[in-house]
Coordinates of C-alpha atoms in Angstrom, one line a residue:
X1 CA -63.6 28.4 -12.3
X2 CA -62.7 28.6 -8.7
X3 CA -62.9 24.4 -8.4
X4 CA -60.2 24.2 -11.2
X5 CA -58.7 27.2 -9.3
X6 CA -58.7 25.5 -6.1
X7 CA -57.9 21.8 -7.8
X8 CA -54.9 23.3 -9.3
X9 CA -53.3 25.2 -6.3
X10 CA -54.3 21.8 -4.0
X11 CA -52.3 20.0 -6.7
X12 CA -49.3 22.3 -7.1
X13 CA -49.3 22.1 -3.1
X14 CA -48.8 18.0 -3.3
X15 CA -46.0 18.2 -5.7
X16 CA -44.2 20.7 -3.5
X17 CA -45.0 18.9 -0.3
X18 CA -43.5 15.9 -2.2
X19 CA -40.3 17.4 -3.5
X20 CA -39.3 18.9 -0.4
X21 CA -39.8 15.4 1.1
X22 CA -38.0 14.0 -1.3
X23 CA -34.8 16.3 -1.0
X24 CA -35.1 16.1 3.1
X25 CA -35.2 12.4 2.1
X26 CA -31.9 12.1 -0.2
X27 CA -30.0 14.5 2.1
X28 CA -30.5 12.0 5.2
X29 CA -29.3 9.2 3.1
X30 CA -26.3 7.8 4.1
X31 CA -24.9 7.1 0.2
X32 CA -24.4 3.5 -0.3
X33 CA -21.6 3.9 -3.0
X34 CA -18.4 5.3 -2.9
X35 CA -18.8 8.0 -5.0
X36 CA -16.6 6.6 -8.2
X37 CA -17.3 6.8 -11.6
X38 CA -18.1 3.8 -13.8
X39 CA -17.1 5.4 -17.2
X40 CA -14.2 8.1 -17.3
X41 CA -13.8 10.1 -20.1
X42 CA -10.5 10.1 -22.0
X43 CA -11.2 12.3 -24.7
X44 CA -14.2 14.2 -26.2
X45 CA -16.7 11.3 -27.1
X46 CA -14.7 8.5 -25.2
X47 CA -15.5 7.2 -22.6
X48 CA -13.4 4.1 -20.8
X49 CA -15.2 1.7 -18.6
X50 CA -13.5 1.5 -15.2
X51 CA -13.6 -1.3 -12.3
X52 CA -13.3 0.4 -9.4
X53 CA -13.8 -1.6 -5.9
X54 CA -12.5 -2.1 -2.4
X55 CA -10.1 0.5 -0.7
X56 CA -6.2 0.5 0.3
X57 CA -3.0 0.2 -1.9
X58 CA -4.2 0.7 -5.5
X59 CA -3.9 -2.1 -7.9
X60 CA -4.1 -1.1 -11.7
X61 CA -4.7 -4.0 -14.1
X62 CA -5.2 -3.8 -17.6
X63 CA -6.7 -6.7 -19.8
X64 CA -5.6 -8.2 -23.1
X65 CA -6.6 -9.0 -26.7
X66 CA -9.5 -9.1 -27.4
X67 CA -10.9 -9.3 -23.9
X68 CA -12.2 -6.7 -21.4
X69 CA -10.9 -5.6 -17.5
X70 CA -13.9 -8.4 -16.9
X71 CA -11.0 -11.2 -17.0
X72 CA -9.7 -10.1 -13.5
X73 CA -13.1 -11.2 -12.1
X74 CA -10.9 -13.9 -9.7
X75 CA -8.3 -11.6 -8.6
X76 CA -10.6 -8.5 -7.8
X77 CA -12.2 -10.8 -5.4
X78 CA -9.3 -12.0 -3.6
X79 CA -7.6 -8.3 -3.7
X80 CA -10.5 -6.5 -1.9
X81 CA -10.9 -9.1 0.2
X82 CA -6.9 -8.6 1.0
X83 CA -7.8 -4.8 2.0
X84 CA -6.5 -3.7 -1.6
X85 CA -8.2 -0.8 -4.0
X86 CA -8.5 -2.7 -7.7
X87 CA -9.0 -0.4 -10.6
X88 CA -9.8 -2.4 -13.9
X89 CA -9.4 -0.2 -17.1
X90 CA -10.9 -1.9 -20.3
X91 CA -9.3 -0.5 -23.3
X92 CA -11.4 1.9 -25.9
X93 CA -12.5 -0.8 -28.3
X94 CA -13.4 -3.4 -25.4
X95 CA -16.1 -4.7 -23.6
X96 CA -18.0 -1.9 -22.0
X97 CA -15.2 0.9 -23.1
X98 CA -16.6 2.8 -26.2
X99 CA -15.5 2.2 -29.4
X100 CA -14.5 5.1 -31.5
X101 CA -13.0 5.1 -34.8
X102 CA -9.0 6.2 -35.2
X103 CA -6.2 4.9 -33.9
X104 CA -5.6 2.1 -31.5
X105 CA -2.0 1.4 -30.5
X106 CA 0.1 1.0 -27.1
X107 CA 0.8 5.3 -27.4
X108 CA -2.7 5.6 -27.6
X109 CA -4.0 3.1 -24.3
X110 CA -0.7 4.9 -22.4
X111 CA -2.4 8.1 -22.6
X112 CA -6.0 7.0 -22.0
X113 CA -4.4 4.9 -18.7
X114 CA -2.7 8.2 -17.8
X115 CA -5.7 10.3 -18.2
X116 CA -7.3 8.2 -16.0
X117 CA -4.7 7.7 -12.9
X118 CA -4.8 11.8 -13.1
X119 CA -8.0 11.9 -13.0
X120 CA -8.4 9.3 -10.5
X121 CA -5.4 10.8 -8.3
X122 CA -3.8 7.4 -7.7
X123 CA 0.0 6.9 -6.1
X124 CA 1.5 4.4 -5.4
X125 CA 0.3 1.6 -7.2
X126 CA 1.1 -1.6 -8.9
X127 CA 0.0 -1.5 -12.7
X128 CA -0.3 -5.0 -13.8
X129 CA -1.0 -6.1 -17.6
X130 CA -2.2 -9.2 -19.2
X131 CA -0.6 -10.1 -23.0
X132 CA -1.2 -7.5 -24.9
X133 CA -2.5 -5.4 -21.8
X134 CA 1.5 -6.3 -20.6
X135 CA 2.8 -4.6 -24.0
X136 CA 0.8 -1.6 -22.8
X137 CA 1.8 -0.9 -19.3
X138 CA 5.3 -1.3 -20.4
X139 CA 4.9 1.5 -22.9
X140 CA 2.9 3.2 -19.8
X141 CA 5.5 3.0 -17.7
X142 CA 8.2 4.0 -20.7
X143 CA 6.4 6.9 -21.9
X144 CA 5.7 8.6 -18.4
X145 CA 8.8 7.6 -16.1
X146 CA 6.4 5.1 -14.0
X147 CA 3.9 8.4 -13.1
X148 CA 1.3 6.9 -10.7
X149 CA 3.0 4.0 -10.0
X150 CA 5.9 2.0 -8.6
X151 CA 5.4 -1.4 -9.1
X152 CA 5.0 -3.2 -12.3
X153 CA 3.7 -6.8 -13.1
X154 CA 3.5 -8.9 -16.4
X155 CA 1.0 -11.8 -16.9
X156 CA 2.1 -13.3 -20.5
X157 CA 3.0 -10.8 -21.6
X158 CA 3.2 -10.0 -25.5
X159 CA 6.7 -8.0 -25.4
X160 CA 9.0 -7.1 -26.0
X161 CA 7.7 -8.1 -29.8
X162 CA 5.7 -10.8 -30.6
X163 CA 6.4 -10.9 -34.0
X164 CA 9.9 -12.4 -34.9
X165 CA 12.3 -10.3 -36.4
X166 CA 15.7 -10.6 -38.1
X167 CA 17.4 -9.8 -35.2
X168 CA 14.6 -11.4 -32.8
X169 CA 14.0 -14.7 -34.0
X170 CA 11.7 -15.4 -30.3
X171 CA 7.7 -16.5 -30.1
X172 CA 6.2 -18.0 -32.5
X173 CA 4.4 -15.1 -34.9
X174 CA 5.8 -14.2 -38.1
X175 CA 4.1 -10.6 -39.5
X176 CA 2.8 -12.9 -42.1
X177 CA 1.0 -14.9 -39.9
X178 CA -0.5 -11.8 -38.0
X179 CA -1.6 -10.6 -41.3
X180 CA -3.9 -14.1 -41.7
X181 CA -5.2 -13.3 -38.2
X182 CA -6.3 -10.1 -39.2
X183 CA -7.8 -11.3 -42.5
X184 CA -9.5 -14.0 -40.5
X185 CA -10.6 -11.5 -38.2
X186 CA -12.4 -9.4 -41.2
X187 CA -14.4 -12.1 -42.5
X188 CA -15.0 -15.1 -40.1
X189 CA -14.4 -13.6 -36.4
X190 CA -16.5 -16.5 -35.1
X191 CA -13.3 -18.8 -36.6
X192 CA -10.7 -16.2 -35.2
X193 CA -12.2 -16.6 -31.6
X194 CA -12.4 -20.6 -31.9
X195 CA -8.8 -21.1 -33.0
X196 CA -7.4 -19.0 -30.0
X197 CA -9.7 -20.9 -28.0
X198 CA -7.5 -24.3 -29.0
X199 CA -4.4 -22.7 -27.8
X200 CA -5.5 -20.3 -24.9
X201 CA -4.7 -22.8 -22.2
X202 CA -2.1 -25.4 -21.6
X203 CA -4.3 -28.5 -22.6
X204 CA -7.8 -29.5 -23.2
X205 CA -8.7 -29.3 -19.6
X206 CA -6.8 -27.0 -17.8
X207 CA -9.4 -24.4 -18.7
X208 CA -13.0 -25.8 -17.7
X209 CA -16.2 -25.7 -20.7
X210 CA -17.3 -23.1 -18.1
X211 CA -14.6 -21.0 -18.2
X212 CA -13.9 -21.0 -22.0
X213 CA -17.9 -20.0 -22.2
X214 CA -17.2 -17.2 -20.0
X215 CA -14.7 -16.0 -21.6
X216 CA -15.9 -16.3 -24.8
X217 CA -19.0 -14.1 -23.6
X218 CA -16.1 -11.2 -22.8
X219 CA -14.8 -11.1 -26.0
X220 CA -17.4 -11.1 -28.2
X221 CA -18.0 -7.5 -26.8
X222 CA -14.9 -6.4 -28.5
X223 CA -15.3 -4.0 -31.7
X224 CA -13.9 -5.9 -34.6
X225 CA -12.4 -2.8 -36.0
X226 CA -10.8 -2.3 -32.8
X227 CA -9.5 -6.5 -32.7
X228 CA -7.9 -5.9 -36.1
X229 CA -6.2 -2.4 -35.3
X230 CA -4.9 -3.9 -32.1
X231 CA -3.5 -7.1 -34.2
X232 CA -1.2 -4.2 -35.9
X233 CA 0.5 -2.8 -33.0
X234 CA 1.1 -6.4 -31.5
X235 CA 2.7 -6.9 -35.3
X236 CA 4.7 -4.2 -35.1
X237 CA 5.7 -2.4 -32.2
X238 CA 8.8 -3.5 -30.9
X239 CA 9.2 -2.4 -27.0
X240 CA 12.8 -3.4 -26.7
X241 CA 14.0 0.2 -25.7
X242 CA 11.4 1.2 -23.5
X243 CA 12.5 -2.5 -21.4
X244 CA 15.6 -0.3 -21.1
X245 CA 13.9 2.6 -19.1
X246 CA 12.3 0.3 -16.8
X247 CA 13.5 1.0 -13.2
X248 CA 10.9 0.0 -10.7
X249 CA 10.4 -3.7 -9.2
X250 CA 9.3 -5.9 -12.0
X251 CA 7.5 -8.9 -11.7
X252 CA 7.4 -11.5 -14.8
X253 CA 4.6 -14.4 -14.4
X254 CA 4.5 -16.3 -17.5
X255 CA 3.2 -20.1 -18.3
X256 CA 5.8 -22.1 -19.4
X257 CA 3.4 -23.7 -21.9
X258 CA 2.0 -21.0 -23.6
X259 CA 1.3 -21.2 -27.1
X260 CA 0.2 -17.6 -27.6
X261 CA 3.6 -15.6 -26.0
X262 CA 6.1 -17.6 -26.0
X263 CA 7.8 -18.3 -23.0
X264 CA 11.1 -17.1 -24.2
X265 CA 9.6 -13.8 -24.5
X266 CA 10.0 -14.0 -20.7
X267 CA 13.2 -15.1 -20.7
X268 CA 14.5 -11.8 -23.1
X269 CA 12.0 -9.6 -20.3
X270 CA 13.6 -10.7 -17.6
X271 CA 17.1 -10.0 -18.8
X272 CA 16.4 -6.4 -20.2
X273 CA 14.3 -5.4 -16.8
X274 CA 17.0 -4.4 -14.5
X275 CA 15.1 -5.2 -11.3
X276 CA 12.6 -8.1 -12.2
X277 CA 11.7 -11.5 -11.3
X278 CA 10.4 -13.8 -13.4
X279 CA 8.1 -16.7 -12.1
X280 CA 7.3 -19.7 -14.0
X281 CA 4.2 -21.5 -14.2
X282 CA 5.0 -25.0 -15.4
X283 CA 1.1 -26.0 -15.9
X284 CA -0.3 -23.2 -17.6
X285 CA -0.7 -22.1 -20.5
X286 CA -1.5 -18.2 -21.8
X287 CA -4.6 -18.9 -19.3
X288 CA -2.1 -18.7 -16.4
X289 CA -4.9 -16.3 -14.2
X290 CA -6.9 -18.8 -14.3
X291 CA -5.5 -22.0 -14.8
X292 CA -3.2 -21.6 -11.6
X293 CA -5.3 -19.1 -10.0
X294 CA -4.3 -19.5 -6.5
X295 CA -0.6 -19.8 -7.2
X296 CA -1.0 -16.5 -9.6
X297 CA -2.9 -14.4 -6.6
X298 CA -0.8 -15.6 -4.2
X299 CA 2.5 -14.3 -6.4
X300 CA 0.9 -10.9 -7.1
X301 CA -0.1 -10.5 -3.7
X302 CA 3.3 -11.4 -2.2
X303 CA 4.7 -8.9 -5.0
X304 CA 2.5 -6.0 -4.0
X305 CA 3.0 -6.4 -0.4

């Protein structure tokens, strides 16, 4: 009795001697991160996956369909290395974001980006979107008078609609033909992925077998519920009023070749954004980050500055 006695205390003695070393360990650690969070929660049981490197001026990007804040790979290296804070948001429904069911719609990514920049106290920044990502910060920057930010920037974007209208008869999308992507989408997703692959860049090589693979790895993570609910906000919001309410510097890059947003969306962006510039990129297609990455780095960091 009194070895299992003594056994346990010597025992019980170790573990303590261990725990306080442990503690006196942690506390003299210098911490090697800096403190952010990886996932920020937007709503009860949703949870965005956030980007969050380097330090100085905050840059907000947001991806688009159907990939993940994983695209900006090439500027978040050039950025930090700039001395600028990047802040990647994927959208619920996207890579490493959750994916909930309900609704999925430009009101809906607003608020989640919102809830985020709160959270994440930012001022100051330039919020930058990608095609359908560019439909979304416009909406952001609509719905909540630029809050957080004071610079915007549009990569391709898919605004003001990309679906032609009677009175908008821009881009090449009819709602009929959005309704075959989404059928597509519901029963050979594989296909969907392959034939925006054809007309993703400019031309057969202006986007390397590399660079289509990796890509093609960030959008598989995508929910397919989420692709196809996306697909009906790109048919049918129009943005043209919240162009209108647009007052901060604008900044419109946009391949002159693109076969997914028209260039002529551009064009109508440009006139109904007060203060914007538009920049052309005559060899790109809707791969412009990529296809004329320096030129598009340089642009956005020129824009920021």
């Amino acid at each position: 009795m009194k070895t299992n006695l003594r056994t346990i205390v010597t025992t019980s003695f170790a573990i303590f001697l261990l725990a306080v070393t442990t503690a006196f360990s942690q506390s003299q650690r210098k911490p090697a991160s800096l403190g952010r969070e990886e996932y920020i929660e937007v709503e009860k049981n949703v949870k965005l996956h956030v980007t969050d490197l380097g330090e100085g001026k905050p840059v907000v990007l947001i991806h688009g369909w159907p990939l993940s804040d994983a695209m900006y790979e090439y500027q978040y290296a050039e950025l930090i290395q700039k001395g600028y804070r990047v802040i990647g948001i994927t959208l619920r429904g996207f890579g490493l974001s959750d994916k909930p069911g309900g609704a999925y719609n430009y009101d809906v990514y607003a608020d989640d980006i919102k809830v985020i920049l709160d959270k994440l106290k930012i001022e100051g920044a330039t919020i930058g979107g990608f095609s359908m990502g560019g439909a979304t910060v416009i909406h952001y920057v609509a719905k909540y008078n630029a809050a957080h930010v004071s610079k915007l920037a549009l990569f391709g974007a898919a605004a003001p609609l990309w679906t032609k209208r009677a009175d908008f008869n821009y881009g090449f999308w009819t709602k009929e033909d959005v309704n075959g992507l989404i059928a597509l989408n519901n029963t050979n997703r594989p296909q969907l992925f392959e034939n925006f692959g054809k007309i993703f860049p400019a031309n057969e090589t202006s986007v390397s077998a590399g660079q289509g693979a990796w890509l093609g790895t960030i959008q598989a993570q995508a929910s397919p519920y989420a692709m196809a609910e996306s697909m009906k906000a790109l048919r049918d919001t129009d943005l043209r009023e919240d162009l209108k309410k647009i007052k901060i510097p604008t900044l419109i890059l946009h391949g002159t070749q693109d076969k997914i947003c028209s260039y002529e969306l551009a064009e109508q962006m440009h006139k109904s954004i007060a203060n914007s510039t538009l920049v052309p990129f005559e060899k790109s297609g809707h791969a412009l980050f990529i296809e004329e990455l320096p030129k598009f780095n340089a642009e956005l960091i020129k824009f920021i500055k």
